Coordinates of C-alpha atoms in Angstrom, one line a residue:
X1 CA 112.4 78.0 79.2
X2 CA 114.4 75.5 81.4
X3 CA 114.9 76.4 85.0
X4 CA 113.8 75.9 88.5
X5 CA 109.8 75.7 89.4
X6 CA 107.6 74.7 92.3
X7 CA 106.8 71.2 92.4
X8 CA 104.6 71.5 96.0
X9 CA 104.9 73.7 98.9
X10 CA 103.0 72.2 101.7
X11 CA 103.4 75.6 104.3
X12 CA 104.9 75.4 107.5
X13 CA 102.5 76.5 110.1
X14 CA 104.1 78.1 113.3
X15 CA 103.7 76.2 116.3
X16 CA 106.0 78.7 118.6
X17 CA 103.9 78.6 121.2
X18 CA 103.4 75.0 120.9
X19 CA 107.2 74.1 120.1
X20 CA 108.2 70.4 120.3
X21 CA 111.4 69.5 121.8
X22 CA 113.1 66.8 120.8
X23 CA 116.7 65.0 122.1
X24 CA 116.7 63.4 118.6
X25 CA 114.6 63.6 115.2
X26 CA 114.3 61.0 112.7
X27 CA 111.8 62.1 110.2
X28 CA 110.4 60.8 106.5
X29 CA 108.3 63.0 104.3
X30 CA 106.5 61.4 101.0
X31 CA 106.1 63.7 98.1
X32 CA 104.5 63.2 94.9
X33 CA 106.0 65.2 92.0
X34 CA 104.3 66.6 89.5
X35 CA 106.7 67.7 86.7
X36 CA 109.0 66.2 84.5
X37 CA 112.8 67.2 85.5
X38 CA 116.7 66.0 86.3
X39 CA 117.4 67.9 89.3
X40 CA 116.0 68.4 92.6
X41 CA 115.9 70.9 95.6
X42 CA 114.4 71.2 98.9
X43 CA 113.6 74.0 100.8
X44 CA 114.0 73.9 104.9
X45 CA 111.7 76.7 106.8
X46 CA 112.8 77.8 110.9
X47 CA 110.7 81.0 110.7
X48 CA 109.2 80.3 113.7
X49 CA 112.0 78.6 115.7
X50 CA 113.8 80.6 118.8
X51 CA 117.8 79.0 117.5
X52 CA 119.5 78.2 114.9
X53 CA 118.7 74.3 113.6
X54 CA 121.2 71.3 112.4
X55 CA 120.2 68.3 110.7
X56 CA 123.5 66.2 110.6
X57 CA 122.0 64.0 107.8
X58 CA 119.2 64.4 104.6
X59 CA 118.6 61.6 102.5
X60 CA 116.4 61.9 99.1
X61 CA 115.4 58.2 97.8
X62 CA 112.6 56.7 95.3
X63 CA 112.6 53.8 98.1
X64 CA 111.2 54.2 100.9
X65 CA 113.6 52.2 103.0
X66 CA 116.4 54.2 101.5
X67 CA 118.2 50.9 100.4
X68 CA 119.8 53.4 97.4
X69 CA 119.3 57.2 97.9
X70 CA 121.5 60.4 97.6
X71 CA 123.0 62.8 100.6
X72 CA 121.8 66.4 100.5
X73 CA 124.0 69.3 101.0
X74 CA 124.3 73.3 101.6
X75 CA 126.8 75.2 100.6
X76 CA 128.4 71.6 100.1
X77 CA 128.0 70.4 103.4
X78 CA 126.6 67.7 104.9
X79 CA 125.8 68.9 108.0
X80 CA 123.1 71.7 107.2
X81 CA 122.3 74.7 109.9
X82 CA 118.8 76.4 109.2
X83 CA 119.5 79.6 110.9
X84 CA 117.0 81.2 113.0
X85 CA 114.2 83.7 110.9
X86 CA 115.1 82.3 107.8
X87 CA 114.8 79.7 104.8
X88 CA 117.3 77.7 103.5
X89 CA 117.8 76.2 99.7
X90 CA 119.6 73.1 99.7
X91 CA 122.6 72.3 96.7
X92 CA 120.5 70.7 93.8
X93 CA 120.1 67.3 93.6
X94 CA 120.4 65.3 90.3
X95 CA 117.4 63.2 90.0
X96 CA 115.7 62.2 87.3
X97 CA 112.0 62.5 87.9
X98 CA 108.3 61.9 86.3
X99 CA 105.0 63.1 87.0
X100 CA 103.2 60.9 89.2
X101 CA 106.4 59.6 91.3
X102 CA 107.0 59.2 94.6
X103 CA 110.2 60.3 96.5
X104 CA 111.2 60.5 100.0
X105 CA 113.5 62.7 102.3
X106 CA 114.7 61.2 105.6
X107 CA 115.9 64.1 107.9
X108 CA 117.6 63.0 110.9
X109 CA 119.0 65.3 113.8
X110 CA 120.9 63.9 116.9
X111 CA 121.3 67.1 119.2
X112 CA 118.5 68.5 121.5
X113 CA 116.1 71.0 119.2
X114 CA 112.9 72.9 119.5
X115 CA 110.9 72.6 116.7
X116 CA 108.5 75.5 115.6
X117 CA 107.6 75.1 111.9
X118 CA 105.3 72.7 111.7
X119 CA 103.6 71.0 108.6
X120 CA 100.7 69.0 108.6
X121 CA 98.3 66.7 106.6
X122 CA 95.8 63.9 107.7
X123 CA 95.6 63.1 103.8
X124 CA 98.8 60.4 103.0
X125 CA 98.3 59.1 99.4
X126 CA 100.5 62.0 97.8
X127 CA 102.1 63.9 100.8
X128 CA 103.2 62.2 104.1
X129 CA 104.9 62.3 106.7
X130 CA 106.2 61.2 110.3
X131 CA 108.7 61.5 112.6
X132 CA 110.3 59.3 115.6
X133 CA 112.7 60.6 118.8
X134 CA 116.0 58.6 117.7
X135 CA 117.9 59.5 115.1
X136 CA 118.9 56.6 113.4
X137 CA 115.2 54.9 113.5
X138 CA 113.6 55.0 110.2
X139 CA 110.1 55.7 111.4
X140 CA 106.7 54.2 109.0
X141 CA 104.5 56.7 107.3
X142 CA 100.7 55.8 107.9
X143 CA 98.3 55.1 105.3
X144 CA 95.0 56.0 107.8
X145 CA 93.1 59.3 107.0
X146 CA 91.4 59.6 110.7
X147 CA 94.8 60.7 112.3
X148 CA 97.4 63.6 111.8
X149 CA 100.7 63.4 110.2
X150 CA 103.1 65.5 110.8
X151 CA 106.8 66.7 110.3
X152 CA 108.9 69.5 110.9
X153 CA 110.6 72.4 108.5
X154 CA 110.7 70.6 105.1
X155 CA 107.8 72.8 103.0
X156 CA 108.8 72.7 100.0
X157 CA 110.5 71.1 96.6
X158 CA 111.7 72.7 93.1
X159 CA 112.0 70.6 90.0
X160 CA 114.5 71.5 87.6
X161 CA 112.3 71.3 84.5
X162 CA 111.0 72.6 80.7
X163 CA 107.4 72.2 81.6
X164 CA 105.5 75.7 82.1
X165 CA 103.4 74.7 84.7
X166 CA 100.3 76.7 86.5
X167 CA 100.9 77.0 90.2
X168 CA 97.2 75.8 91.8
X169 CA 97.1 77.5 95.4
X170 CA 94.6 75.6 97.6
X171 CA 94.2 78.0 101.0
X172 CA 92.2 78.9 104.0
X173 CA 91.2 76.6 107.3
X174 CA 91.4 73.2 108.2
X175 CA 89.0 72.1 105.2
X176 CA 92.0 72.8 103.1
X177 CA 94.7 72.0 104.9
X178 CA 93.6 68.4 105.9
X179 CA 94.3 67.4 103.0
X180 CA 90.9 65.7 102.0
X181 CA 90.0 68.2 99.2
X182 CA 93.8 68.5 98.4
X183 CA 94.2 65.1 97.5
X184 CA 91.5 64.2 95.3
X185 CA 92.4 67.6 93.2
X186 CA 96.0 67.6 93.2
X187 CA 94.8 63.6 91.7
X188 CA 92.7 65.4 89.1
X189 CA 95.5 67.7 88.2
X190 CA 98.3 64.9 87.6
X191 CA 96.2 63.5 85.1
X192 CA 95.5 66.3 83.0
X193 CA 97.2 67.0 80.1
X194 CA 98.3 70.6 80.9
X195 CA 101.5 70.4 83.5
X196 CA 100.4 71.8 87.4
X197 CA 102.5 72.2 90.1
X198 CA 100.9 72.3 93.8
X199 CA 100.5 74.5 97.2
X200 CA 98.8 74.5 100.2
X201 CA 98.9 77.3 102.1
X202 CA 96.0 76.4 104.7
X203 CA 96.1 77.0 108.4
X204 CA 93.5 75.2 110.7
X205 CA 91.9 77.9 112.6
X206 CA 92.7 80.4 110.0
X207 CA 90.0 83.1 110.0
X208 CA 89.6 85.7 106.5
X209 CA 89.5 88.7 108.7
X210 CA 91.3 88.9 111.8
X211 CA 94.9 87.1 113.1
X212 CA 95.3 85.0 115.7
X213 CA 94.6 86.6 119.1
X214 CA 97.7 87.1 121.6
X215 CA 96.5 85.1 124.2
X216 CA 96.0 81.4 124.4
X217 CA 98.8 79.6 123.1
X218 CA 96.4 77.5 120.5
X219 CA 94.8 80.7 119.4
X220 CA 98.6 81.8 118.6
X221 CA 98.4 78.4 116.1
X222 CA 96.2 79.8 114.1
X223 CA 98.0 82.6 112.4
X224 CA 97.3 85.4 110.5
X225 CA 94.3 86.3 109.1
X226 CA 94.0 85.3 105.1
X227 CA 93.8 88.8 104.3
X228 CA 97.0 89.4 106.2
X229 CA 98.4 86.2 104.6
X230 CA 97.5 86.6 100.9
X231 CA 98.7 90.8 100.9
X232 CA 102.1 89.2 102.2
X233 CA 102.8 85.7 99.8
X234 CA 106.0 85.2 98.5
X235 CA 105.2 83.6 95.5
X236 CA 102.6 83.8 92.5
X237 CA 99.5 81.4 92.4
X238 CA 98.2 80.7 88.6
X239 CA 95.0 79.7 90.0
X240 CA 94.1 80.2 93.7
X241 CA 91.4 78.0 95.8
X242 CA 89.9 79.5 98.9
X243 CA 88.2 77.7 101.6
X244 CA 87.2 80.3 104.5
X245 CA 84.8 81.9 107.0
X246 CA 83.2 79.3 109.4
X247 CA 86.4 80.3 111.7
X248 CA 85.4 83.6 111.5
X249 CA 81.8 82.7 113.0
X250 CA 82.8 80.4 115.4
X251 CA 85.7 81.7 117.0
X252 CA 84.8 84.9 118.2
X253 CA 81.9 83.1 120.3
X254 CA 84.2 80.6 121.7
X255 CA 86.9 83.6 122.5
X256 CA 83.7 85.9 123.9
X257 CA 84.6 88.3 121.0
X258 CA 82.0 90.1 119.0
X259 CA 80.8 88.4 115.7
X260 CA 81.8 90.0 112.3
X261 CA 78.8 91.4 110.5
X262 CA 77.6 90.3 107.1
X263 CA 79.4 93.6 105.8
X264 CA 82.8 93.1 107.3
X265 CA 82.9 89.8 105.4
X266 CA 81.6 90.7 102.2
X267 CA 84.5 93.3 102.6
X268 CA 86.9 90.9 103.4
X269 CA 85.7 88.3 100.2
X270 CA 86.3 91.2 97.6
X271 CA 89.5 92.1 98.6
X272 CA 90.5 88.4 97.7
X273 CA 88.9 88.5 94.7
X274 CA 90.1 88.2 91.2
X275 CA 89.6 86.5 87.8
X276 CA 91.9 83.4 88.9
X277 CA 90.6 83.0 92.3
X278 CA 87.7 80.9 93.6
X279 CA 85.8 80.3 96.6
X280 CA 83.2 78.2 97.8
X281 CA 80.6 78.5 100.3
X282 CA 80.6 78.2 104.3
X283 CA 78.9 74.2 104.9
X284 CA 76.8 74.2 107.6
X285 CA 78.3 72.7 111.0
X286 CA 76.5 71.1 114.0
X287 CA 76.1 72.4 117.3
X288 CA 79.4 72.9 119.1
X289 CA 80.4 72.6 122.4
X290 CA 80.7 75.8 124.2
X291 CA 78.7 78.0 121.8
X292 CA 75.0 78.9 123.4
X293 CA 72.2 77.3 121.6
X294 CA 71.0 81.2 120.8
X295 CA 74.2 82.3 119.4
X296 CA 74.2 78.8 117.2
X297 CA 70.9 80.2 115.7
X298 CA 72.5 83.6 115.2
X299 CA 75.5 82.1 113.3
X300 CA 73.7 80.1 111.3
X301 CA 71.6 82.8 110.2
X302 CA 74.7 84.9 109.3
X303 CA 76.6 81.7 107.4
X304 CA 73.0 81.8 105.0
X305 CA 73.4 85.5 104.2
X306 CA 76.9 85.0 103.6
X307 CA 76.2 81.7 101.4
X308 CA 73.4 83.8 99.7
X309 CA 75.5 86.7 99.1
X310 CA 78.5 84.8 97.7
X311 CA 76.8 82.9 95.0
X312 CA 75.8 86.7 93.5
X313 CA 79.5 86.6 93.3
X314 CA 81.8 85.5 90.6
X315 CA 84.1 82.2 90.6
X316 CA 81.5 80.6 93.4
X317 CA 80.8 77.0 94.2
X318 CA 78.3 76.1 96.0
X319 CA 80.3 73.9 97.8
X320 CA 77.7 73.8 101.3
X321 CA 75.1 72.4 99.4
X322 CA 76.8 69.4 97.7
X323 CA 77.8 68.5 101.4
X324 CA 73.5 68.3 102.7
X325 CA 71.3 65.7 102.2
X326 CA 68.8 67.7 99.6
X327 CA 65.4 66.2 102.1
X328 CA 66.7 66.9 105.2
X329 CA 69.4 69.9 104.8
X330 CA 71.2 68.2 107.3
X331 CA 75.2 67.4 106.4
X332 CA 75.3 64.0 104.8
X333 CA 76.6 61.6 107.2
X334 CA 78.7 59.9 104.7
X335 CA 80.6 62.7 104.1
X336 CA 81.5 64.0 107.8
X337 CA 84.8 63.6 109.5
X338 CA 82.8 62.6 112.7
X339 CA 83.5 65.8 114.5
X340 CA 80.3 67.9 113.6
X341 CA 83.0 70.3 111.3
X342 CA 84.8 68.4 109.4
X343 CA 84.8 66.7 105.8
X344 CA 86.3 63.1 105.1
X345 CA 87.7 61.9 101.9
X346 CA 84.6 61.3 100.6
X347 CA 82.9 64.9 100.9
X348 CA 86.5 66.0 99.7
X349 CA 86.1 64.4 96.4
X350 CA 82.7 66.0 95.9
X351 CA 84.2 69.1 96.4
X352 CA 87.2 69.0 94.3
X353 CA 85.2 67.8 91.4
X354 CA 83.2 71.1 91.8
X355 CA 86.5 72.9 91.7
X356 CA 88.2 71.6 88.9
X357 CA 85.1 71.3 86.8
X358 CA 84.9 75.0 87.6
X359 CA 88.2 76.2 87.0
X360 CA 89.4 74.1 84.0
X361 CA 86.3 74.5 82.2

């Protein structure tokens, strides 16, 4: 049946305690559709934001200098007003569009704003985005995968469309929300012959069992627990993708909180789990900065238990030990970010192969 359905919902994360305040915004976001349709709509998020926000222009274009493109409206107006707490569904657009193509949305804002809802990838090749401090400048998108790219309130497309697509949730930390397993799936997906649609739902810091703590302001960035998160989702995932539980370990010793036992995360796994979701196991991290040498041994030992226990379970990949050298059961270099927690494109791929091998077969 014809109507409205996600094409990707890349989730705002809230930066209210980290709000950026801005005279001007220009901003371009690239998106990658996935479904065949003749309309368009975006969806603008201020959740998080303190006031009301007015963008006094939005531009949708195939080009991505905007040489030919189409005005967006609400309520048929031009100027649109996200107000404060809430989320805002622009007028439908009529574009004709095809699985694979690339559009672009050029936001611009010429009054003094604080921005809280904050989207992020580090990932370009099918989402992107960037924004500059004068309104009228059409800032460049980057094509690197070592830095962040960023934007403000723009989460989310629908496609106007026949196709009966499956929603395929990708959620958790940073692994996920990076974008480096995203990418090379989301990939996967638009060649298939079945019709997906895409969301990303990740939060770096995100832990599975507890929320963000109350007190430092970066802490407050990493928002509330998955468990929290998942009970709460506005929307239905076909197939849902979880990458969790180092934050869990780490955290509490960097916050002098007490480390979860192996029981309070087995806990928190099964309430996640169900015949369309899947999970993969905790890769192991290097020493970090701040974290005793003793307490390192202790966390590691947990992450093993943990890794031991959850390939017992169903809908499991063993996604740690793609990432180690089978001699050494070190990380493989070639697949590290260069921070001693991260993944790069590279160790993405491997573990998006794992995960669509595993869910579409």
């Amino acid at each position: 049946m014809i109507g409205w359905q996600n094409g990707w919902l890349q989730q705002c994360d809230d930066f209210a305690s980290f709000p950026t305040k801005l005279e001007q915004l220009s901003q371009v976001v690239k998106f990658t559709n996935p479904l065949a349709g003749n309309k368009l709509r975006l969806v603008l998020s201020n959740l998080y934001g303190t006031t009301d926000l007015v963008f006094d222009c939005i531009l949708v274009s195939k080009q991505a200098d905007f040489q030919v493109s189409k005005r967006q409206t609400l309520r048929y107006q031009e100027q649109i007003r996200i107000p404060q707490g809430q989320k805002v569904y622009l007028d439908p657009c009529q574009l004709t569009l095809t699985p694979g193509e690339t559009f672009y949305v050029w936001m611009q804002a010429n009054q003094m704003q604080s921005y809280a809802d904050y989207v992020v990838t580090y990932a370009p090749k099918l989402i992107n985005g960037t924004y500059a401090r004068r309104a009228a400048y059409l800032p460049k998108l980057r094509s690197d995968y070592q830095k962040r790219k960023a934007w403000f309130c723009l989460e989310q497309f629908l496609v106007w469309t026949k196709e009966e697509a499956q929603v395929v949730e990708i959620t958790g930390d940073s692994l996920a929300e990076m974008g480096m397993v995203a990418e090379p799936l989301f990939e996967k997906l638009l060649a298939a012959p079945q019709a997906y649609s895409f969301a990303n739902t990740a939060i770096s810091g995100s832990r599975l069992l507890k929320g963000a703590p109350e007190n430092p302001p970066l802490f407050r960035t990493y928002g509330q627990s998955l468990l929290q998160r998942e009970a709460g989702k506005n929307f239905q995932a076909d197939i849902t993708l979880i990458s969790i539980g180092e934050n869990d370990l780490l955290l509490p010793a960097l916050a002098g909180e007490d480390i979860p036992s192996l029981a309070q995360l087995q806990a928190g796994f099964r309430q996640l789990q169900g015949p369309n979701v899947w999970f993969t196991t905790l890769p192991k991290v290097e020493k970090q900065a701040g974290i005793a040498a003793i307490k390192m041994t202790k966390i590691e030992k947990l992450r093993q238990e943990l890794n031991t226990w959850l390939l017992t379970q169903p809908n499991v990949i063993d996604g740690a030990a793609l990432l180690l050298d089978p001699k050494t059961q070190a990380p493989k270099v070639e697949y590290s970010f260069g921070d001693g927690l991260h993944i790069n494109l590279l160790g993405g791929q491997v573990l998006a192969q794992a995960w669509y091998q595993a869910f579409t077969h």
